[in-house]
Amino acid sequence: MPVASVALKTMSLPEFGEPTVMPLIPRATYEARIEALVARGLKAGFDGFVIYGDREHAANVAYLCGYDPRFEETLLVIVPGREAKLLVGNEGWGYAELCGGPYERVLYQTFSLPAQPRDRSDALPDILAACGLRSGHRIGAIGWKSFGAGDAGFGEATLDLPSFIADTLRALAGNNGAVRNAADLLMNPADGLRAINEADQLASFEFAATFSSQGLRNVLQGIEPDMTELQAARLMGINGLPQCCHLMLSAGRRAPYGLPSPRLDIIKRGDPITMAYGIQGSLNARAGFLVESAAELPRGISDYIESLWRPIFPPPSTGTRLSASVSPAARCGKRCTSASATRSSALVSIPAISFISTSGCIRRCFQAPASN
């Protein structure tokens, strides 16, 4: 359906509120995920799986059993016909019990922090053998990254596990077995198990997204010139939910790089600003300028409507019109503009440049018609 009209309008952001119920993934969902991995593994010729996790690479272990390591490494060992085994260090022992996933805990103290006791666990080869892995097995090793044709000679025999684990697995499988990278069974964007989310998972993601979205909205509404980056970041109202990445907020010279953490640098009027806040299951990011209107933007950006928006949604030849209307913003009375394309009442937001007003108004470059 062609676009009927295009107009510049003031947009107000509704209040979304915060959740009052926290959706949790039920144990049955984790059990079904393990069963699905085993079924795919059997088709691919695997006799068992070893899934590695640490604080930075926790997602695959957490996806399968609900345990996300805090300080230590962990291994989830899955062998068909046996209960899954979760290897944890000293501090993970109690936390793994609290998580209550479909696994039996196994203490492996080498996963503990340096200088902690290592006097109550067996050697890794013995533990893995007790889990059901043995010589001649084809073992699927899952970290978080697979390797392919574009990785300069790395392939399915390349593992992204610590060498002390990879070496042990290869020695255990022996000459008649093999250890292969099986991360694609979970991570392949086309058909990996994690490419499809259950309703329980979607609810959990949406719960997280509500807080990360609100955090950035708090900054958009509360940021002022002469604040430090740390003061602006504090506006996010971080509430303690586990983060999926470090918090990012920077202004001025550092802003175009996107990744810096906030410092005591002063945010000045006219500065570019980038920020991002990620909770497990959600990452929100915004970029913009601390300005009162488009007239204060740097040269080459103030014409964003014609240069950025119009080429994406060119007016059809059948009479679509481009018009402009500016009205006072609902929140503060300042005259703030944004662009929107209307077709019936279906609109979706496409992020581009956000304008962050010194009065706290929120401006978005454009909105575009949703596709049917």
Tab-separated table of C-alpha atoms in Angstrom:
chain	number	residue	atom	x	y	z
A	1	MET	CA	0.000	0.000	0.000
A	2	PRO	CA	1.507	3.398	-0.945
A	3	VAL	CA	2.186	6.071	1.628
A	4	ALA	CA	-0.739	8.472	1.622
A	5	SER	CA	0.947	11.469	3.261
A	6	VAL	CA	4.109	12.511	5.008
A	7	ALA	CA	4.124	15.111	7.748
A	8	LEU	CA	6.342	16.611	10.441
A	9	LYS	CA	4.665	16.329	13.804
A	10	THR	CA	5.453	16.611	17.486
A	11	MET	CA	5.576	13.196	19.131
A	12	SER	CA	5.108	12.582	22.849
A	13	LEU	CA	6.455	9.418	24.459
A	14	PRO	CA	3.875	7.572	26.562
A	15	GLU	CA	4.575	6.347	30.075
A	16	PHE	CA	5.177	2.597	29.939
A	17	GLY	CA	5.539	1.835	33.632
A	18	GLU	CA	7.584	-0.994	35.113
A	19	PRO	CA	6.668	-4.664	35.590
A	20	THR	CA	5.169	-5.843	38.852
A	21	VAL	CA	5.639	-9.548	38.059
A	22	MET	CA	8.965	-11.162	37.148
A	23	PRO	CA	8.578	-14.027	34.649
A	24	LEU	CA	10.851	-17.000	35.374
A	25	ILE	CA	11.813	-19.829	33.040
A	26	PRO	CA	10.275	-23.053	34.387
A	27	ARG	CA	12.400	-26.153	34.902
A	28	ALA	CA	10.369	-28.002	32.273
A	29	THR	CA	11.574	-25.544	29.624
A	30	TYR	CA	15.214	-26.272	30.467
A	31	GLU	CA	14.530	-29.994	30.337
A	32	ALA	CA	12.949	-29.619	26.897
A	33	ARG	CA	15.962	-27.636	25.662
A	34	ILE	CA	18.371	-30.342	26.800
A	35	GLU	CA	16.225	-32.968	25.095
A	36	ALA	CA	16.226	-30.937	21.886
A	37	LEU	CA	20.026	-30.598	21.969
A	38	VAL	CA	20.426	-34.344	22.536
A	39	ALA	CA	18.103	-35.087	19.602
A	40	ARG	CA	20.031	-32.790	17.284
A	41	GLY	CA	23.294	-34.171	18.568
A	42	LEU	CA	22.323	-37.736	17.787
A	43	LYS	CA	21.463	-36.732	14.220
A	44	ALA	CA	24.844	-35.011	13.935
A	45	GLY	CA	26.678	-38.065	15.276
A	46	PHE	CA	27.574	-36.800	18.745
A	47	ASP	CA	27.725	-39.137	21.737
A	48	GLY	CA	27.681	-36.354	24.291
A	49	PHE	CA	28.190	-32.648	24.905
A	50	VAL	CA	30.354	-30.464	27.095
A	51	ILE	CA	29.096	-26.880	27.375
A	52	TYR	CA	31.529	-24.344	28.824
A	53	GLY	CA	30.625	-21.135	30.608
A	54	ASP	CA	32.196	-18.323	32.592
A	55	ARG	CA	30.975	-14.886	33.638
A	56	GLU	CA	31.413	-13.379	30.187
A	57	HIS	CA	30.269	-16.461	28.273
A	58	ALA	CA	27.422	-17.693	30.440
A	59	ALA	CA	24.519	-17.641	28.004
A	60	ASN	CA	24.661	-21.183	26.556
A	61	VAL	CA	24.925	-22.850	29.943
A	62	ALA	CA	22.183	-20.595	31.298
A	63	TYR	CA	19.987	-21.336	28.275
A	64	LEU	CA	20.193	-25.085	28.876
A	65	CYS	CA	19.943	-25.285	32.638
A	66	GLY	CA	19.354	-21.866	34.246
A	67	TYR	CA	22.759	-21.601	35.942
A	68	ASP	CA	24.785	-18.473	35.167
A	69	PRO	CA	28.290	-18.614	36.671
A	70	ARG	CA	29.240	-15.630	38.790
A	71	PHE	CA	32.999	-15.726	39.465
A	72	GLU	CA	34.022	-19.134	38.201
A	73	GLU	CA	34.085	-21.328	35.138
A	74	THR	CA	31.575	-24.122	34.743
A	75	LEU	CA	30.938	-27.165	32.563
A	76	LEU	CA	27.583	-28.719	31.777
A	77	VAL	CA	28.064	-32.333	30.653
A	78	ILE	CA	25.198	-33.925	28.748
A	79	VAL	CA	25.229	-37.609	27.785
A	80	PRO	CA	22.081	-39.257	26.346
A	81	GLY	CA	20.295	-41.455	28.864
A	82	ARG	CA	22.002	-39.823	31.866
A	83	GLU	CA	21.171	-36.898	34.106
A	84	ALA	CA	23.097	-33.787	33.107
A	85	LYS	CA	26.086	-32.972	35.340
A	86	LEU	CA	27.089	-29.409	36.244
A	87	LEU	CA	30.720	-28.932	37.294
A	88	VAL	CA	31.153	-25.962	39.618
A	89	GLY	CA	33.806	-24.523	41.932
A	90	ASN	CA	33.603	-23.726	45.623
A	91	GLU	CA	31.496	-20.589	45.337
A	92	GLY	CA	29.293	-21.974	42.605
A	93	TRP	CA	28.322	-24.997	44.686
A	94	GLY	CA	25.650	-23.306	46.777
A	95	TYR	CA	24.459	-21.003	44.010
A	96	ALA	CA	23.953	-23.974	41.663
A	97	GLU	CA	21.674	-25.533	44.253
A	98	LEU	CA	19.655	-22.325	44.464
A	99	CYS	CA	19.249	-22.169	40.671
A	100	GLY	CA	17.616	-25.594	40.798
A	101	GLY	CA	18.156	-26.603	37.176
A	102	PRO	CA	17.827	-30.116	35.693
A	103	TYR	CA	21.339	-31.250	36.651
A	104	GLU	CA	23.356	-32.970	39.329
A	105	ARG	CA	26.060	-30.792	40.870
A	106	VAL	CA	29.661	-31.980	40.769
A	107	LEU	CA	32.354	-30.142	42.725
A	108	TYR	CA	35.425	-29.372	40.617
A	109	GLN	CA	37.586	-27.054	42.675
A	110	THR	CA	39.959	-26.132	39.862
A	111	PHE	CA	37.134	-23.857	38.706
A	112	SER	CA	37.448	-21.957	42.000
A	113	LEU	CA	39.317	-18.670	42.321
A	114	PRO	CA	43.086	-18.816	42.884
A	115	ALA	CA	44.261	-19.588	46.444
A	116	GLN	CA	40.983	-21.278	47.381
A	117	PRO	CA	40.944	-24.905	48.619
A	118	ARG	CA	41.379	-27.694	46.083
A	119	ASP	CA	41.310	-30.686	48.368
A	120	ARG	CA	37.857	-32.201	47.830
A	121	SER	CA	37.403	-32.869	44.110
A	122	ASP	CA	38.595	-35.494	41.665
A	123	ALA	CA	40.728	-34.886	38.594
A	124	LEU	CA	38.912	-33.621	35.519
A	125	PRO	CA	39.455	-36.788	33.408
A	126	ASP	CA	37.944	-38.908	36.200
A	127	ILE	CA	34.965	-36.594	36.599
A	128	LEU	CA	34.238	-36.570	32.857
A	129	ALA	CA	34.491	-40.359	32.706
A	130	ALA	CA	32.048	-40.632	35.614
A	131	CYS	CA	29.685	-38.356	33.667
A	132	GLY	CA	29.583	-40.969	30.875
A	133	LEU	CA	32.189	-39.713	28.391
A	134	ARG	CA	34.724	-42.291	27.250
A	135	SER	CA	37.329	-43.191	24.663
A	136	GLY	CA	35.954	-43.407	21.145
A	137	HIS	CA	33.172	-40.918	21.759
A	138	ARG	CA	32.480	-38.066	19.379
A	139	ILE	CA	32.083	-35.180	21.811
A	140	GLY	CA	30.422	-31.881	20.953
A	141	ALA	CA	32.197	-28.976	22.652
A	142	ILE	CA	30.171	-25.791	22.995
A	143	GLY	CA	31.612	-22.496	24.148
A	144	TRP	CA	29.936	-19.612	22.386
A	145	LYS	CA	31.629	-19.241	19.005
A	146	SER	CA	31.783	-21.488	15.950
A	147	PHE	CA	34.374	-21.184	13.178
A	148	GLY	CA	33.860	-21.348	9.433
A	149	ALA	CA	35.242	-20.515	6.029
A	150	GLY	CA	35.811	-16.869	6.898
A	151	ASP	CA	37.962	-17.610	9.935
A	152	ALA	CA	41.290	-18.150	8.147
A	153	GLY	CA	41.795	-21.870	8.544
A	154	PHE	CA	39.780	-22.477	11.713
A	155	GLY	CA	37.001	-25.042	11.475
A	156	GLU	CA	34.971	-27.548	13.478
A	157	ALA	CA	38.081	-28.968	15.155
A	158	THR	CA	38.820	-25.528	16.650
A	159	LEU	CA	37.483	-25.086	20.163
A	160	ASP	CA	36.912	-21.853	22.076
A	161	LEU	CA	37.353	-23.573	25.451
A	162	PRO	CA	40.296	-23.102	27.833
A	163	SER	CA	43.150	-25.381	26.794
A	164	PHE	CA	43.141	-27.383	30.038
A	165	ILE	CA	39.575	-28.451	29.252
A	166	ALA	CA	40.079	-28.934	25.500
A	167	ASP	CA	43.253	-30.985	26.025
A	168	THR	CA	41.506	-33.196	28.582
A	169	LEU	CA	38.560	-33.815	26.252
A	170	ARG	CA	40.799	-34.737	23.318
A	171	ALA	CA	42.844	-37.100	25.471
A	172	LEU	CA	39.666	-38.709	26.773
A	173	ALA	CA	38.154	-39.202	23.291
A	174	GLY	CA	41.412	-40.727	22.054
A	175	ASN	CA	42.455	-41.608	18.518
A	176	ASN	CA	39.202	-43.431	17.856
A	177	GLY	CA	37.035	-40.523	18.947
A	178	ALA	CA	36.865	-36.828	18.245
A	179	VAL	CA	36.071	-33.511	19.877
A	180	ARG	CA	34.300	-31.083	17.578
A	181	ASN	CA	32.947	-27.568	17.918
A	182	ALA	CA	29.165	-27.920	18.202
A	183	ALA	CA	28.286	-24.309	19.001
A	184	ASP	CA	26.275	-24.021	15.779
A	185	LEU	CA	23.649	-26.378	17.193
A	186	LEU	CA	22.757	-23.591	19.599
A	187	MET	CA	24.097	-20.413	17.993
A	188	ASN	CA	23.582	-20.723	14.247
A	189	PRO	CA	21.350	-17.747	13.362
A	190	ALA	CA	19.415	-19.761	10.783
A	191	ASP	CA	18.533	-22.941	12.664
A	192	GLY	CA	20.300	-22.956	16.036
A	193	LEU	CA	18.117	-23.859	18.987
A	194	ARG	CA	18.502	-20.380	20.449
A	195	ALA	CA	17.201	-18.759	17.254
A	196	ILE	CA	13.666	-19.653	18.358
A	197	ASN	CA	12.366	-18.434	21.706
A	198	GLU	CA	9.578	-19.977	23.737
A	199	ALA	CA	6.799	-17.814	25.154
A	200	ASP	CA	8.428	-18.066	28.596
A	201	GLN	CA	11.685	-16.741	27.181
A	202	LEU	CA	10.008	-13.907	25.310
A	203	ALA	CA	8.287	-12.817	28.505
A	204	SER	CA	11.628	-12.821	30.321
A	205	PHE	CA	13.254	-10.792	27.539
A	206	GLU	CA	10.428	-8.250	27.578
A	207	PHE	CA	10.742	-7.928	31.351
A	208	ALA	CA	14.426	-7.053	30.959
A	209	ALA	CA	13.799	-4.725	28.017
A	210	THR	CA	11.315	-2.690	30.040
A	211	PHE	CA	14.022	-1.716	32.527
A	212	SER	CA	16.802	-1.045	30.025
A	213	SER	CA	14.428	1.031	27.886
A	214	GLN	CA	13.235	3.006	30.895
A	215	GLY	CA	16.839	3.571	31.944
A	216	LEU	CA	17.680	5.331	28.685
A	217	ARG	CA	14.444	7.239	28.759
A	218	ASN	CA	15.397	8.536	32.221
A	219	VAL	CA	18.608	9.936	30.758
A	220	LEU	CA	16.821	11.516	27.793
A	221	GLN	CA	14.431	13.257	30.151
A	222	GLY	CA	16.895	14.259	32.833
A	223	ILE	CA	20.205	15.064	31.172
A	224	GLU	CA	21.424	18.661	31.418
A	225	PRO	CA	24.467	20.599	30.205
A	226	ASP	CA	27.363	20.686	32.704
A	227	MET	CA	26.482	17.278	34.132
A	228	THR	CA	29.313	14.777	34.251
A	229	GLU	CA	28.959	11.576	32.282
A	230	LEU	CA	28.768	9.679	35.590
A	231	GLN	CA	25.914	11.886	36.772
A	232	ALA	CA	24.038	11.269	33.523
A	233	ALA	CA	24.611	7.519	33.773
A	234	ARG	CA	23.243	7.527	37.315
A	235	LEU	CA	19.914	8.659	35.869
A	236	MET	CA	19.492	5.193	34.339
A	237	GLY	CA	18.460	3.931	37.776
A	238	ILE	CA	20.302	0.631	37.528
A	239	ASN	CA	18.408	-1.764	39.765
A	240	GLY	CA	20.723	-4.751	40.219
A	241	LEU	CA	19.435	-7.075	37.505
A	242	PRO	CA	22.409	-8.920	35.920
A	243	GLN	CA	23.882	-6.944	33.044
A	244	CYS	CA	24.778	-8.477	29.691
A	245	CYS	CA	27.498	-5.906	28.983
A	246	HIS	CA	29.167	-2.964	30.639
A	247	LEU	CA	27.219	0.290	30.800
A	248	MET	CA	28.176	2.763	28.080
A	249	LEU	CA	27.764	6.541	28.095
A	250	SER	CA	30.124	9.114	26.628
A	251	ALA	CA	29.913	12.626	25.231
A	252	GLY	CA	31.992	14.900	23.068
A	253	ARG	CA	35.127	13.491	21.439
A	254	ARG	CA	34.620	9.956	22.774
A	255	ALA	CA	30.945	9.633	21.816
A	256	PRO	CA	31.392	8.498	18.174
A	257	TYR	CA	33.239	5.386	19.371
A	258	GLY	CA	30.155	4.165	21.222
A	259	LEU	CA	31.830	1.766	23.662
A	260	PRO	CA	33.443	3.940	26.392
A	261	SER	CA	32.240	3.809	29.977
A	262	PRO	CA	31.212	7.090	31.636
A	263	ARG	CA	33.833	9.276	33.311
A	264	LEU	CA	33.885	12.602	35.124
A	265	ASP	CA	33.997	14.422	31.772
A	266	ILE	CA	31.617	17.392	31.610
A	267	ILE	CA	28.798	17.181	29.057
A	268	LYS	CA	28.489	20.452	27.159
A	269	ARG	CA	25.624	21.893	25.174
A	270	GLY	CA	25.956	20.782	21.555
A	271	ASP	CA	27.918	17.627	22.427
A	272	PRO	CA	27.205	14.344	20.661
A	273	ILE	CA	26.202	11.648	23.159
A	274	THR	CA	26.009	7.863	22.899
A	275	MET	CA	24.728	5.521	25.581
A	276	ALA	CA	23.728	1.896	26.037
A	277	TYR	CA	22.334	-0.154	28.904
A	278	GLY	CA	22.063	-3.928	28.704
A	279	ILE	CA	20.353	-6.386	31.045
A	280	GLN	CA	20.452	-10.114	30.350
A	281	GLY	CA	17.990	-10.515	27.495
A	282	SER	CA	17.964	-6.868	26.456
A	283	LEU	CA	20.246	-4.121	25.160
A	284	ASN	CA	19.078	-0.581	24.438
A	285	ALA	CA	21.222	2.127	22.853
A	286	ARG	CA	20.696	5.720	21.749
A	287	ALA	CA	22.808	8.400	20.081
A	288	GLY	CA	22.091	12.104	19.713
A	289	PHE	CA	23.115	15.657	20.475
A	290	LEU	CA	22.462	17.856	23.498
A	291	VAL	CA	20.813	20.712	21.596
A	292	GLU	CA	17.718	22.879	21.743
A	293	SER	CA	16.818	22.457	18.070
A	294	ALA	CA	18.126	21.205	14.754
A	295	ALA	CA	19.607	24.660	14.146
A	296	GLU	CA	22.324	23.867	16.693
A	297	LEU	CA	23.425	20.659	14.989
A	298	PRO	CA	26.835	20.479	13.284
A	299	ARG	CA	27.068	21.250	9.589
A	300	GLY	CA	26.006	18.316	7.466
A	301	ILE	CA	23.512	16.947	10.012
A	302	SER	CA	20.828	19.629	10.289
A	303	ASP	CA	19.362	18.513	6.941
A	304	TYR	CA	18.682	15.005	8.266
A	305	ILE	CA	15.086	14.959	6.987
A	306	GLU	CA	16.053	15.474	3.374
A	307	SER	CA	19.342	13.549	3.479
A	308	LEU	CA	18.448	10.614	5.720
A	309	TRP	CA	14.704	10.169	5.831
A	310	ARG	CA	13.544	11.067	2.316
A	311	PRO	CA	15.877	8.600	0.469
A	312	ILE	CA	14.577	5.753	2.649
A	313	PHE	CA	10.916	6.632	2.094
A	314	PRO	CA	10.801	8.605	-1.167
A	315	PRO	CA	7.451	10.187	-1.971
A	316	PRO	CA	5.563	8.159	-4.606
A	317	SER	CA	4.722	9.915	-7.835
A	318	THR	CA	1.006	9.722	-7.083
A	319	GLY	CA	0.578	12.829	-5.047
A	320	THR	CA	2.175	11.995	-1.701
A	321	ARG	CA	2.897	15.284	0.010
A	322	LEU	CA	5.583	16.362	2.433
A	323	SER	CA	4.353	18.895	4.940
A	324	ALA	CA	5.605	20.305	8.201
A	325	SER	CA	3.847	21.241	11.393
A	326	VAL	CA	5.513	22.194	14.642
A	327	SER	CA	3.572	22.383	17.876
A	328	PRO	CA	4.564	22.819	21.520
A	329	ALA	CA	5.898	19.677	23.179
A	330	ALA	CA	3.495	18.266	25.707
A	331	ARG	CA	6.066	18.027	28.472
A	332	CYS	CA	7.633	21.474	28.605
A	333	GLY	CA	6.145	23.780	25.990
A	334	LYS	CA	9.308	23.954	23.901
A	335	ARG	CA	8.912	23.724	20.152
A	336	CYS	CA	10.375	20.342	19.274
A	337	THR	CA	10.072	18.661	15.905
A	338	SER	CA	10.138	15.071	14.739
A	339	ALA	CA	9.114	13.523	11.462
A	340	SER	CA	6.524	10.880	10.810
A	341	ALA	CA	5.082	9.115	7.834
A	342	THR	CA	1.442	8.186	8.208
A	343	ARG	CA	-0.495	5.371	6.630
A	344	SER	CA	-3.689	4.611	8.466
A	345	SER	CA	-2.670	4.438	12.147
A	346	ALA	CA	0.129	1.855	11.949
A	347	LEU	CA	3.471	3.367	12.904
A	348	VAL	CA	6.765	1.788	13.910
A	349	SER	CA	9.768	3.690	15.184
A	350	ILE	CA	13.027	3.498	13.268
A	351	PRO	CA	15.892	4.899	15.348
A	352	ALA	CA	18.214	7.424	13.788
A	353	ILE	CA	19.331	10.672	15.412
A	354	SER	CA	17.714	11.547	18.717
A	355	PHE	CA	17.641	15.155	19.807
A	356	ILE	CA	18.192	15.607	23.502
A	357	SER	CA	16.893	19.022	24.448
A	358	THR	CA	18.298	21.113	27.257
A	359	SER	CA	14.722	21.188	28.542
A	360	GLY	CA	14.450	17.394	28.569
A	361	CYS	CA	12.202	17.034	25.511
A	362	ILE	CA	12.632	13.834	23.538
A	363	ARG	CA	12.888	14.088	19.779
A	364	ARG	CA	13.227	11.279	17.252
A	365	CYS	CA	14.313	11.778	13.653
A	366	PHE	CA	11.445	9.984	12.042
A	367	GLN	CA	8.808	7.349	12.219
A	368	ALA	CA	7.946	5.170	9.281
A	369	PRO	CA	4.868	3.228	8.231
A	370	ALA	CA	4.739	-0.367	9.430
A	371	SER	CA	4.744	-2.972	6.718
A	372	ASN	CA	1.845	-5.358	6.391
